[in-house]
XYZ file of N, CA and C in Angstrom:
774
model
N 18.261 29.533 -1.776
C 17.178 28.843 -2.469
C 15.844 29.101 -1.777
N 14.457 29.617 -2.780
C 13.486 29.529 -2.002
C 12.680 28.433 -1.827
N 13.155 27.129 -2.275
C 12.290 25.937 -2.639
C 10.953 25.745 -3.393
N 11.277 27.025 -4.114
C 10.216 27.410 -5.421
C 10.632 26.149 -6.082
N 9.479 25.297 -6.704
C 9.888 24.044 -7.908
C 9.151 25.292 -9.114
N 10.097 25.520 -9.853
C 10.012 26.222 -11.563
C 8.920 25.165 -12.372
N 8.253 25.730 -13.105
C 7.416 25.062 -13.863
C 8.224 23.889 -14.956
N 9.407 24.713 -15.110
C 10.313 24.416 -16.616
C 10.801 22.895 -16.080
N 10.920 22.888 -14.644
C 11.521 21.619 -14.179
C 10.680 20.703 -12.845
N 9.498 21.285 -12.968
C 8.369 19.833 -12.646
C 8.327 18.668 -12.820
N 8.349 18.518 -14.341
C 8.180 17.598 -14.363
C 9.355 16.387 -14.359
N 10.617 16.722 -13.920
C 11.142 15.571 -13.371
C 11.604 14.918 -12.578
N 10.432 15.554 -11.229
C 9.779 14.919 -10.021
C 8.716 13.810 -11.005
N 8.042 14.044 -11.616
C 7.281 12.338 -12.368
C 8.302 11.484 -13.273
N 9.322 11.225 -12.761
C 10.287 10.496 -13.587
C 9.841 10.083 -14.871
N 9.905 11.217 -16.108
C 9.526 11.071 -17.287
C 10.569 10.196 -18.430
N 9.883 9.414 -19.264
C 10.359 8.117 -20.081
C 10.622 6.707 -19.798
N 9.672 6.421 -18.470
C 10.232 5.332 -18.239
C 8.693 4.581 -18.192
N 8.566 3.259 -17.853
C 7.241 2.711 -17.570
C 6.491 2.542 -16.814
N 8.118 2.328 -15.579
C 6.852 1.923 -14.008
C 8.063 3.073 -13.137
N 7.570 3.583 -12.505
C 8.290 4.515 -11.574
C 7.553 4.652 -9.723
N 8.676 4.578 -9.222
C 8.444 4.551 -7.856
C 8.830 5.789 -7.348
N 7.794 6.169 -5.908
C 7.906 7.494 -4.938
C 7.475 6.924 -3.748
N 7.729 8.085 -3.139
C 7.012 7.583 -2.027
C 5.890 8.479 -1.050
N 5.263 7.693 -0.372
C 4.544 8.404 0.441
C 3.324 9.572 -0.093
N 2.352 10.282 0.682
C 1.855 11.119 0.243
C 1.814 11.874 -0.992
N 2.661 12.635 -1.048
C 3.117 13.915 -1.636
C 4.049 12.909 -2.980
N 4.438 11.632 -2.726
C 5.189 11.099 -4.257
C 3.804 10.661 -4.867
N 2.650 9.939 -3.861
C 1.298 9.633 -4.710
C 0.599 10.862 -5.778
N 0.810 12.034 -4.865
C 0.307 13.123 -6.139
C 0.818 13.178 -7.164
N 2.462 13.208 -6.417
C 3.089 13.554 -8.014
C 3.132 12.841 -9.187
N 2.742 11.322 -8.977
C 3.029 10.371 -9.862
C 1.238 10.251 -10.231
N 0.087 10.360 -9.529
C -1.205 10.339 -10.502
C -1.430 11.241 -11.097
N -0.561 12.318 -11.439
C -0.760 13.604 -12.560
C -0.477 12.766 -13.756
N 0.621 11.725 -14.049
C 1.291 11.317 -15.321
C 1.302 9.804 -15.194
N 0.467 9.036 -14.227
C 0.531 7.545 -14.359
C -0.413 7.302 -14.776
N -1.175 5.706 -15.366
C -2.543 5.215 -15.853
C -2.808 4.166 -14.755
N -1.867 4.002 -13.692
C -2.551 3.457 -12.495
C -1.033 3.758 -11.169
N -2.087 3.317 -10.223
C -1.270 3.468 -9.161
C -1.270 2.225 -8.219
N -0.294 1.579 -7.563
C -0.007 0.857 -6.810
C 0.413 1.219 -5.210
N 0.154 1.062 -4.466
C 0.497 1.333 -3.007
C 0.768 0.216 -2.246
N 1.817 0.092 -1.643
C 2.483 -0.969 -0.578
C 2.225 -0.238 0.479
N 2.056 -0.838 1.509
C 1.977 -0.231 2.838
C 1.595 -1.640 3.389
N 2.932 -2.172 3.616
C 3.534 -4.387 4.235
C 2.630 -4.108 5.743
N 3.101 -3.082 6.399
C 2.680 -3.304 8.099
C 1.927 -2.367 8.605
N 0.495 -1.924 8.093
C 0.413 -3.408 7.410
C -1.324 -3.211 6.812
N -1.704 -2.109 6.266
C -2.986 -1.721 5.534
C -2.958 -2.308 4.216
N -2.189 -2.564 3.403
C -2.217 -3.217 2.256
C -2.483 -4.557 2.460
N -1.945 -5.375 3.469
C -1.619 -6.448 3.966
C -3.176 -7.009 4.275
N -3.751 -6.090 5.047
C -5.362 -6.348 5.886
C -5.976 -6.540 4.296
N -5.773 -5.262 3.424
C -7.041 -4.907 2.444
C -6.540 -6.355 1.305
N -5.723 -7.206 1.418
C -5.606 -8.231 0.581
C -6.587 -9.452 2.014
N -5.893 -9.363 2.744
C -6.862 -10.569 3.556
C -7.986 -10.605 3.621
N -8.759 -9.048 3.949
C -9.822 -8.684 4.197
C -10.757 -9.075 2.701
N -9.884 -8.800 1.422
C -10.928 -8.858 -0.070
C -10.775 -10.345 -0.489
N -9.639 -10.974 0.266
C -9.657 -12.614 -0.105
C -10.886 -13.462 0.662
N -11.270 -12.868 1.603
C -12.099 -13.090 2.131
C -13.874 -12.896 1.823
N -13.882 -12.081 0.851
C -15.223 -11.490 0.530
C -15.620 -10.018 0.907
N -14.628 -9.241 1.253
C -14.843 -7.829 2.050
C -15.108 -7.252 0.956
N -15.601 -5.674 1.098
C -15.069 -4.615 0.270
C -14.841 -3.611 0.848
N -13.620 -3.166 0.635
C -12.793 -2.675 1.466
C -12.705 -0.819 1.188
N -13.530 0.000 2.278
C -13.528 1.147 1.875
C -12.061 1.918 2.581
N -11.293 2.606 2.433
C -9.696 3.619 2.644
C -10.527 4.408 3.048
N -9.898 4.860 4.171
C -9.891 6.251 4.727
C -9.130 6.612 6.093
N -9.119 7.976 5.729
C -7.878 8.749 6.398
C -7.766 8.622 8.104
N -6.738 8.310 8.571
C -6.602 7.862 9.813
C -6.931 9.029 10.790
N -7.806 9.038 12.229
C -8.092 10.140 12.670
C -9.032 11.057 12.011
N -9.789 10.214 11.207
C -10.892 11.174 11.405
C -12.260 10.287 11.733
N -13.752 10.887 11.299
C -15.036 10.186 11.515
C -14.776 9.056 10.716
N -14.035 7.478 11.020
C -14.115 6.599 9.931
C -15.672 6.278 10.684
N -16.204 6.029 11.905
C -17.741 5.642 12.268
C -18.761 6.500 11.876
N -18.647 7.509 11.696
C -19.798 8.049 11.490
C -19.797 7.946 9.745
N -18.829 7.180 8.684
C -18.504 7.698 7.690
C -19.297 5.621 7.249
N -18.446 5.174 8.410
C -19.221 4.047 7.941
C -20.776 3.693 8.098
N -21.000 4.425 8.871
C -22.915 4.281 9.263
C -23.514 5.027 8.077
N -22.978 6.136 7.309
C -23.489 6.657 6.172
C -23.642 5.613 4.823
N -22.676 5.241 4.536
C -22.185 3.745 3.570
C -22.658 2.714 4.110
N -23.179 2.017 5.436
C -23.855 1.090 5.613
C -22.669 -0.145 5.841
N -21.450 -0.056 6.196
C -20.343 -0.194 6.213
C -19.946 -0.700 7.909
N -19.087 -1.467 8.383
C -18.604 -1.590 9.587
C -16.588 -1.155 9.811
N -16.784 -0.299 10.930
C -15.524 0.395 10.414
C -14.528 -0.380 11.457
N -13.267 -0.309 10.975
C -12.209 -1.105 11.723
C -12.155 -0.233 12.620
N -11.348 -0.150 13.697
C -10.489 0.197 14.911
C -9.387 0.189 15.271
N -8.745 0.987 16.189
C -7.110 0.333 16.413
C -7.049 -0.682 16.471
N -5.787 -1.769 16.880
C -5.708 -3.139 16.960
C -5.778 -3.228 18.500
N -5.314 -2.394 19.788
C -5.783 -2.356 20.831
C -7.239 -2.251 21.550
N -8.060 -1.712 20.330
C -9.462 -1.477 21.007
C -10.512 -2.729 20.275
N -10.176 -3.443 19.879
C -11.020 -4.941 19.077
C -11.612 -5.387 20.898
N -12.527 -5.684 20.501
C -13.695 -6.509 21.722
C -14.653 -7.767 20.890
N -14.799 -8.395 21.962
C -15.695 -9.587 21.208
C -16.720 -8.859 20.119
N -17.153 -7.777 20.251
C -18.305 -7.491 19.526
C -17.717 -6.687 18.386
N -16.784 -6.054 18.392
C -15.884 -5.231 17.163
C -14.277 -6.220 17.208
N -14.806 -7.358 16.339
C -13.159 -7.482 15.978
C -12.319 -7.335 14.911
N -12.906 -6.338 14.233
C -12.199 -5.728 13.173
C -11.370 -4.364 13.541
N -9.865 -4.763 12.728
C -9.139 -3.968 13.163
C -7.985 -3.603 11.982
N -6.846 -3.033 12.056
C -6.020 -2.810 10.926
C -5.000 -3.889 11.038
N -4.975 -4.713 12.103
C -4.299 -5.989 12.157
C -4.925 -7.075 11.265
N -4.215 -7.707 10.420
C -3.784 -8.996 9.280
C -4.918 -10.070 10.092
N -3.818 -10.300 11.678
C -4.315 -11.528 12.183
C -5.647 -11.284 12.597
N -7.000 -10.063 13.281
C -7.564 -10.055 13.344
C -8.936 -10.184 12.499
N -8.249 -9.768 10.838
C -9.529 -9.579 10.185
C -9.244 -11.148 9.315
N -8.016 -11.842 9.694
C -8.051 -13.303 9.236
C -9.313 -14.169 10.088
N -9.516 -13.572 11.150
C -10.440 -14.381 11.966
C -11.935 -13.787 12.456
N -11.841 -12.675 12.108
C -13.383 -12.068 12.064
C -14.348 -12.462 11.273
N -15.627 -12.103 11.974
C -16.702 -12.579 10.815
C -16.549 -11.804 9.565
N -16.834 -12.529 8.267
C -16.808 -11.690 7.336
C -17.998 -10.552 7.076
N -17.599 -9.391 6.505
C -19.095 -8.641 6.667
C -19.177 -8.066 5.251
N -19.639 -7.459 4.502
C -20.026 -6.927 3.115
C -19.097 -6.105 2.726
N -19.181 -5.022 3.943
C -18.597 -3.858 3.840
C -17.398 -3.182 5.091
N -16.227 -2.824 4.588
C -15.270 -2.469 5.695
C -14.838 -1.234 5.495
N -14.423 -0.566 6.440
C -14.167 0.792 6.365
C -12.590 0.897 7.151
N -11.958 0.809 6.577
C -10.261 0.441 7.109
C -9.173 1.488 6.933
N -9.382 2.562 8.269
C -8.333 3.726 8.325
C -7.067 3.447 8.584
N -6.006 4.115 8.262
C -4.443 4.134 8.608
C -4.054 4.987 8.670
N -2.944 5.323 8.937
C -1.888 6.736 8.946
C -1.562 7.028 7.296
N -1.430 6.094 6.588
C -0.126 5.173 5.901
C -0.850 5.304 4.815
N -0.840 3.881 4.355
C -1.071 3.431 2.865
C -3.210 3.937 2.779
N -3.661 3.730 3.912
C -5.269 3.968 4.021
C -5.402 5.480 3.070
N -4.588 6.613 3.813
C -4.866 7.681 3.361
C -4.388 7.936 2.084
N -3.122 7.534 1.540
C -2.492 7.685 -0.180
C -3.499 6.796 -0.877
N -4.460 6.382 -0.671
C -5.477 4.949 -1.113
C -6.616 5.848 -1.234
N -7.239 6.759 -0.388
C -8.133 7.487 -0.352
C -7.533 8.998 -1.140
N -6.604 9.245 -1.186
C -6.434 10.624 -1.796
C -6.431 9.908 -3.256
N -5.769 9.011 -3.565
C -5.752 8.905 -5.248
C -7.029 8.568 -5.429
N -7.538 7.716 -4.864
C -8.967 7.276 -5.513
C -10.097 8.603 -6.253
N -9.266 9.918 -5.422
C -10.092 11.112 -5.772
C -9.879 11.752 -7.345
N -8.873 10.992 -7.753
C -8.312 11.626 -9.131
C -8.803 10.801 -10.149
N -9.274 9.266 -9.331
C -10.386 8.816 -11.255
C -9.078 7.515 -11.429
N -7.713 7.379 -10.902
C -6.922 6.520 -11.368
C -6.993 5.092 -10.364
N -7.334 3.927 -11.790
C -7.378 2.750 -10.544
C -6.269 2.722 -9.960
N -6.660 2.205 -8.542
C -5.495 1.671 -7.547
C -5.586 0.567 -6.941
N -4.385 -0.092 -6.999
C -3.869 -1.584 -6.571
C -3.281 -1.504 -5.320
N -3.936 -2.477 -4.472
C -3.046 -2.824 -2.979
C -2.292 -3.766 -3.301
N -1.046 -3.556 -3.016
C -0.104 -4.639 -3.458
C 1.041 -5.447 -1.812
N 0.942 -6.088 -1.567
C 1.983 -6.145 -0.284
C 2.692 -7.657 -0.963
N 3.645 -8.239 0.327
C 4.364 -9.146 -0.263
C 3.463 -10.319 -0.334
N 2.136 -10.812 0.018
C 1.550 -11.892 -0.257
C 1.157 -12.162 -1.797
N 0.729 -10.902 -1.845
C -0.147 -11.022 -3.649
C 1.380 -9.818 -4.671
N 2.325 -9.836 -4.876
C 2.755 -8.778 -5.020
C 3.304 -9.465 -6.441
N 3.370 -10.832 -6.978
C 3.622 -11.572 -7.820
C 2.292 -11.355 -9.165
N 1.003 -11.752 -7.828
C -0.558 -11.755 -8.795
C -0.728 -10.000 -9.300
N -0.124 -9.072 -8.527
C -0.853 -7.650 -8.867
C 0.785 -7.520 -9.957
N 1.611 -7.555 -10.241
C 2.316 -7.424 -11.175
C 1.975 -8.304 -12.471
N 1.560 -9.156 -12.343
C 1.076 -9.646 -13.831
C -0.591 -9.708 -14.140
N -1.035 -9.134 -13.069
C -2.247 -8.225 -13.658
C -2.205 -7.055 -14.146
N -1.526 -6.177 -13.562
C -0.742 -5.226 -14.126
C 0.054 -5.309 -15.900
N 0.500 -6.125 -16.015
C 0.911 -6.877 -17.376
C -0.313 -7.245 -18.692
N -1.071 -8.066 -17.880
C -2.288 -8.331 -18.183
C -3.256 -6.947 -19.067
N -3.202 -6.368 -17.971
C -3.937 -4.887 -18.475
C -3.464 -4.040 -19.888
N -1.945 -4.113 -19.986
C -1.550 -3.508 -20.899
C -0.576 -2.287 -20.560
N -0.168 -1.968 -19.074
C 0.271 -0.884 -18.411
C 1.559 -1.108 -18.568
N 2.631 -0.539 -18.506
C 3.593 -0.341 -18.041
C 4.635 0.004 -19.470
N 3.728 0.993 -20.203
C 4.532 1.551 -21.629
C 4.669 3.225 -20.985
N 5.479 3.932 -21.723
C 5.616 5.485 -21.205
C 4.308 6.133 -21.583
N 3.335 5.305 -22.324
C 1.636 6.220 -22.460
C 1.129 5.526 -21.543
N 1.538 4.827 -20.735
C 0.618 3.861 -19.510
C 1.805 3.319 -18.819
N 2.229 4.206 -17.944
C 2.981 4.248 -17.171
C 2.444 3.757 -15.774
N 2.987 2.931 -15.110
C 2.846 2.608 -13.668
C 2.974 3.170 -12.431
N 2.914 3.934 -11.515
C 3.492 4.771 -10.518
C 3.110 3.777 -9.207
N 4.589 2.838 -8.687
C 4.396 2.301 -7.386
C 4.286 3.377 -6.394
N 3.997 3.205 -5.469
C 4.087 4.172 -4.003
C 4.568 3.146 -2.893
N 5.010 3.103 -2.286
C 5.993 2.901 -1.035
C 5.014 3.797 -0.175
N 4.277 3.235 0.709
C 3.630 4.326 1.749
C 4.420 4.703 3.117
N 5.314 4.103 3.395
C 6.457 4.379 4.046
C 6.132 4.513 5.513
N 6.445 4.775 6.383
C 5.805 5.022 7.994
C 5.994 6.321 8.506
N 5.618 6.829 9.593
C 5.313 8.302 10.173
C 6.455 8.188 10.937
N 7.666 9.325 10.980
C 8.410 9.858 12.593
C 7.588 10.591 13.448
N 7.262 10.641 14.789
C 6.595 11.449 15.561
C 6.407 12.710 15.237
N 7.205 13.298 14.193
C 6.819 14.882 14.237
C 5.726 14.931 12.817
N 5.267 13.685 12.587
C 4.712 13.162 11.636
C 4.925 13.232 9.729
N 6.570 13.411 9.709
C 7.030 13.545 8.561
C 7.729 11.918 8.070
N 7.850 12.230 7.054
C 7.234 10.382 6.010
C 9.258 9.481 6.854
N 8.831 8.425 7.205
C 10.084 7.656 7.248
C 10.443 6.515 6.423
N 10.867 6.510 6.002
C 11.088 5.148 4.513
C 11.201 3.858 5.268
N 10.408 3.031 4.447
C 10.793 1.763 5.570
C 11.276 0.695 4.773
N 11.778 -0.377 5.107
C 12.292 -1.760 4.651
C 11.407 -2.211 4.351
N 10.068 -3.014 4.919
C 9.172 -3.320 4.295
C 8.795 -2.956 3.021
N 8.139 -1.406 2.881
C 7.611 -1.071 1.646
C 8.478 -1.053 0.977
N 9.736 -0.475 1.046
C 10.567 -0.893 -0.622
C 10.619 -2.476 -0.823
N 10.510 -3.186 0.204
C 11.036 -4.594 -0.361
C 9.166 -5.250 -1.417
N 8.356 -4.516 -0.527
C 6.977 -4.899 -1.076
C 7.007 -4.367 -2.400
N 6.987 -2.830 -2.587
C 7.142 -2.459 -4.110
C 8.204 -3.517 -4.956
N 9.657 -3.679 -4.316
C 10.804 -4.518 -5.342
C 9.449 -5.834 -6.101
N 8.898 -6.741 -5.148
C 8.675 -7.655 -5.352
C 7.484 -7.586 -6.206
N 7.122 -6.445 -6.370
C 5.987 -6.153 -7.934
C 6.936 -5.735 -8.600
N 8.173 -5.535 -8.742
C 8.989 -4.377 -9.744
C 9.613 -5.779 -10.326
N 9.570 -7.006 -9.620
C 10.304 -7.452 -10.091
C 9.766 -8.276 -11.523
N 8.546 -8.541 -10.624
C 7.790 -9.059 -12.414
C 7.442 -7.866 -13.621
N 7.169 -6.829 -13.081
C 7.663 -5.624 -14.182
C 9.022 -5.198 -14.823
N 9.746 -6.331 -14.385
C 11.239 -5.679 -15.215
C 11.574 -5.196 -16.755
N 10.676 -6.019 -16.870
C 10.398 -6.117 -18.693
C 9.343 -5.967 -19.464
N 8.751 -4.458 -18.553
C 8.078 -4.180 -19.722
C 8.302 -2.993 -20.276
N 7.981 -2.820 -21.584
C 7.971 -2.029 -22.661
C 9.251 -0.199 -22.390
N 8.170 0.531 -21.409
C 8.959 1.507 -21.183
C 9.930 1.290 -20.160
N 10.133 0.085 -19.384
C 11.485 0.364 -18.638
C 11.498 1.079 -16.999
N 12.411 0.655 -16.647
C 12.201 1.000 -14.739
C 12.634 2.201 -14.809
N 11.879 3.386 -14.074
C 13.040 4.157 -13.577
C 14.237 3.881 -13.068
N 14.969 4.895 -12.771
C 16.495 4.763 -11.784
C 15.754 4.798 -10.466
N 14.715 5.069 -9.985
C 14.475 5.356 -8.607
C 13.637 3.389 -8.328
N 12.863 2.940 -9.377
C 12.535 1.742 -9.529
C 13.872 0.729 -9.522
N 14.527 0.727 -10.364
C 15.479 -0.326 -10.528
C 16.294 0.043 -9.290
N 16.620 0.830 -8.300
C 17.634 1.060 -7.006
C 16.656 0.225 -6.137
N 15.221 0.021 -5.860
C 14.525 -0.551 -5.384
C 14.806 -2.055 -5.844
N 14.453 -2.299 -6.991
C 14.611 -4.061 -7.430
C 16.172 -4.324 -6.993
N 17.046 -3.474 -7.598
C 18.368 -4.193 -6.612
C 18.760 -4.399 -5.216
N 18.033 -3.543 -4.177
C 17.877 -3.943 -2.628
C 17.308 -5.576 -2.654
N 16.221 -6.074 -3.046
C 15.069 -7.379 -3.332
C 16.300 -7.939 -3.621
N 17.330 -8.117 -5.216
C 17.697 -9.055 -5.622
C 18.652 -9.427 -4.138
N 19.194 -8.407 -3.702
C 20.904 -8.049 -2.647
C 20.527 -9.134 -1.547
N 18.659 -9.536 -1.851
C 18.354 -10.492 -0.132
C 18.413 -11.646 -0.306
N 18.861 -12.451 0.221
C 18.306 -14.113 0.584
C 17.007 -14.809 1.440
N 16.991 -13.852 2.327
C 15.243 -14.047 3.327
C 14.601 -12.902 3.795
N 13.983 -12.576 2.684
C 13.232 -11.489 2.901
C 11.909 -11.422 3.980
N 11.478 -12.634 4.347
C 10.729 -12.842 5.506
C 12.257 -12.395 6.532
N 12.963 -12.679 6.817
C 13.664 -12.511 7.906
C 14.211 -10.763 7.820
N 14.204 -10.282 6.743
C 14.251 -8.509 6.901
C 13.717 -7.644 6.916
N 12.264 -8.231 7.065
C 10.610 -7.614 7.443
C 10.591 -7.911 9.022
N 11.163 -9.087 9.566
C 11.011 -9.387 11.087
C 11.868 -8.379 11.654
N 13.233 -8.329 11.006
C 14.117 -7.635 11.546
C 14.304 -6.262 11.430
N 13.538 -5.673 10.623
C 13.478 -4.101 10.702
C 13.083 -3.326 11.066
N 12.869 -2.040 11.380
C 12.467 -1.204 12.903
C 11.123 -1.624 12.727
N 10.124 -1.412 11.686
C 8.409 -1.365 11.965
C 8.201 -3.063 12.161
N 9.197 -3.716 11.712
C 8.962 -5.407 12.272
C 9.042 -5.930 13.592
N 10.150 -5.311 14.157
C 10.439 -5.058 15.397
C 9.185 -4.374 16.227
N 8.989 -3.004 15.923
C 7.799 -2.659 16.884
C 7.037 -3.218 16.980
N 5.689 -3.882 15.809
C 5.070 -4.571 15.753
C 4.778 -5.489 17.061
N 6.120 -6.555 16.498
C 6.260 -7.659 17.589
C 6.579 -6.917 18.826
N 7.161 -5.980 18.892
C 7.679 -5.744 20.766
C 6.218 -5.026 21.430
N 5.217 -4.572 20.720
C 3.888 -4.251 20.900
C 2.368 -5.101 20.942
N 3.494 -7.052 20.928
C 2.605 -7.724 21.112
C 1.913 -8.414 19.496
N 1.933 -8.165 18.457
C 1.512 -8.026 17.558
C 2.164 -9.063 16.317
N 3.310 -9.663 16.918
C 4.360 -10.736 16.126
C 3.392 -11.360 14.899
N 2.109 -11.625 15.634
C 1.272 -12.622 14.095
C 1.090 -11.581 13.261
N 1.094 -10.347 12.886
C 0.737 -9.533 11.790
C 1.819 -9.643 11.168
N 3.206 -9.781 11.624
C 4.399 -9.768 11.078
C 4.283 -10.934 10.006
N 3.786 -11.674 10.977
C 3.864 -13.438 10.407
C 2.955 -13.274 9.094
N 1.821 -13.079 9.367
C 0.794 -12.537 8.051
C 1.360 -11.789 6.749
N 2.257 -10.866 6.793
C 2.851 -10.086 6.319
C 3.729 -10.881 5.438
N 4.728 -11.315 5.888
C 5.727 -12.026 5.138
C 5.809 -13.111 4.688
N 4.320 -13.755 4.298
C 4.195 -14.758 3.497
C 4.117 -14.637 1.993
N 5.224 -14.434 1.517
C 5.435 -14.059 0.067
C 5.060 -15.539 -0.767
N 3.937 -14.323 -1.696
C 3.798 -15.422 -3.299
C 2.048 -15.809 -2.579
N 1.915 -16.072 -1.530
C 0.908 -16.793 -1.163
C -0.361 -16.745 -1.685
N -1.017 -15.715 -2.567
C -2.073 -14.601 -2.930
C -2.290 -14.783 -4.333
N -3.574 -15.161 -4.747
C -3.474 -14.577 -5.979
C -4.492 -13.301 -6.201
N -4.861 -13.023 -5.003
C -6.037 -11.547 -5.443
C -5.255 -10.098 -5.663
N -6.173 -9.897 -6.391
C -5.238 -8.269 -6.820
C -6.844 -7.090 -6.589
N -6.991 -6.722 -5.036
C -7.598 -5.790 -4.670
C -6.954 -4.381 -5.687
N -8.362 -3.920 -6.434
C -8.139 -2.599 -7.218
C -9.740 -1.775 -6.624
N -8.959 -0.326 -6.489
C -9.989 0.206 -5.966
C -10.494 1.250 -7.043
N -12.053 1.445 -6.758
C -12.685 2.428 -7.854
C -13.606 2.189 -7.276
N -14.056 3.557 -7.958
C -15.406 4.668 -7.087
C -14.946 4.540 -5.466
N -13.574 4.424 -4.906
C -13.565 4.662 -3.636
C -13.444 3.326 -2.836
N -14.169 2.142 -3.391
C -13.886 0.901 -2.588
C -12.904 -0.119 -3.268
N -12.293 -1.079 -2.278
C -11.310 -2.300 -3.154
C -11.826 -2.930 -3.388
N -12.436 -3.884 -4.254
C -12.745 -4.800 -4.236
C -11.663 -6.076 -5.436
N -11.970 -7.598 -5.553
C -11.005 -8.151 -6.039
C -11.338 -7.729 -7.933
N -10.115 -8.405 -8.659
C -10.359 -7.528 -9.821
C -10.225 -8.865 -10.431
């Protein structure tokens, strides 16, 4: 095999006939804004997580790609840019941590890089299709806004993304979090019009299979690091399901609430 994808059979990498369909990571965000009318991105631990605290708050929340000029990108935009969660100082305490930008001053404008969900947030925004931050706080409110809109027929199809986490050699690792974050928008989409994918509905049946889904966000490898890196309150931030009713949608490039 040369791992040539044939034209004749493209397209069912965009899981065609269904309503809301899930991928993941990078490279599933492309494939699914060629043939979706919006896009959704989870990324629990935790950039989705910030860009709901951060817009409940009054932010507007600019994505961009982790490792590169996010400062010199925010001094152009007039913007204040986050930081690691290790380098916050009294005078910069904005960071990609939940618990930090719960307690920072609020400012107009944020400029909030990641590995993760920041960069699939900034690459779609380039294609013209709105995009929804969805994590488990608001993941109830962005599914029946989603509803609301009119989306989730096979001419307005949904494409979740799962932003998933990095292995060191920096290739995509699937995580517990984001499928359980996507399930919990999939789940108020069960019923609409065009129908779950098979790759969607294998997701909503992990969600139904749980009893404490706060307790399998604590307990799973990126829940675990988190906390063993000092960081336990982002966890805590994270897994307050239902809590939210903002549904951050981004266009022309920034989130703001919708």
């Amino acid at each position: 095999m040369t791992g040539r994808i044939e034209p004749t059979t493209e397209s069912v990498y965009a899981q065609p006939g269904s309503g809301v369909r899930l991928d993941w990571g990078l490279a599933g965000a492309a494939e699914l804004s060629r043939v979706c009318a919006v896009l959704v991105v989870i990324d629990v631990l935790s950039f989705t997580t910030s860009v709901e605290v951060a817009v409940a708050r009054g932010m507007r929340v600019h994505p961009f790609p982790w490792g590169a000029q996010a400062g010199e990108y925010a001094t152009r935009v007039g913007a204040v840019a986050a930081v690691g969660r290790r380098a916050i100082s009294p005078d910069h305490p904005w960071s990609l941590s939940p618990a930090a930008l719960s307690a920072a001053p609020v400012v107009p404008d944020l400029v909030l890089p990641s590995p993760n969900g920041s960069a699939i947030s900034a690459a779609a925004s380039a294609t013209g299709l709105p995009v929804v931050a969805a994590c488990l706080r608001n993941a109830g409110a962005v599914g029946r806004w989603l509803l609301a809109q009119g989306y989730g027929s096979t001419q307005a199809p949904i494409g979740v993304i799962a932003a998933g986490e990095r292995w060191p050699d920096d290739t995509l690792r699937p995580s517990v979090e984001d499928q359980l974050g996507a399930a919990a928008v999939l789940d108020v989409l069960s019923t609409v019009s065009g129908g779950l994918s098979v790759e969607a509905a294998l997701a909503l049946a992990t969600l139904n299979s749980l009893h404490d889904i706060p307790a399998a966000v604590r307990g799973c490898v990126s829940g675990r690091e988190l906390t063993t890196r000092g960081f336990g309150q982002d966890v805590e931030i994270a897994v307050q399901v239902g809590v939210s009713d903002v549904v951050p949608v981004l266009r022309n490039g920034i989130f703001s609430a919708a």
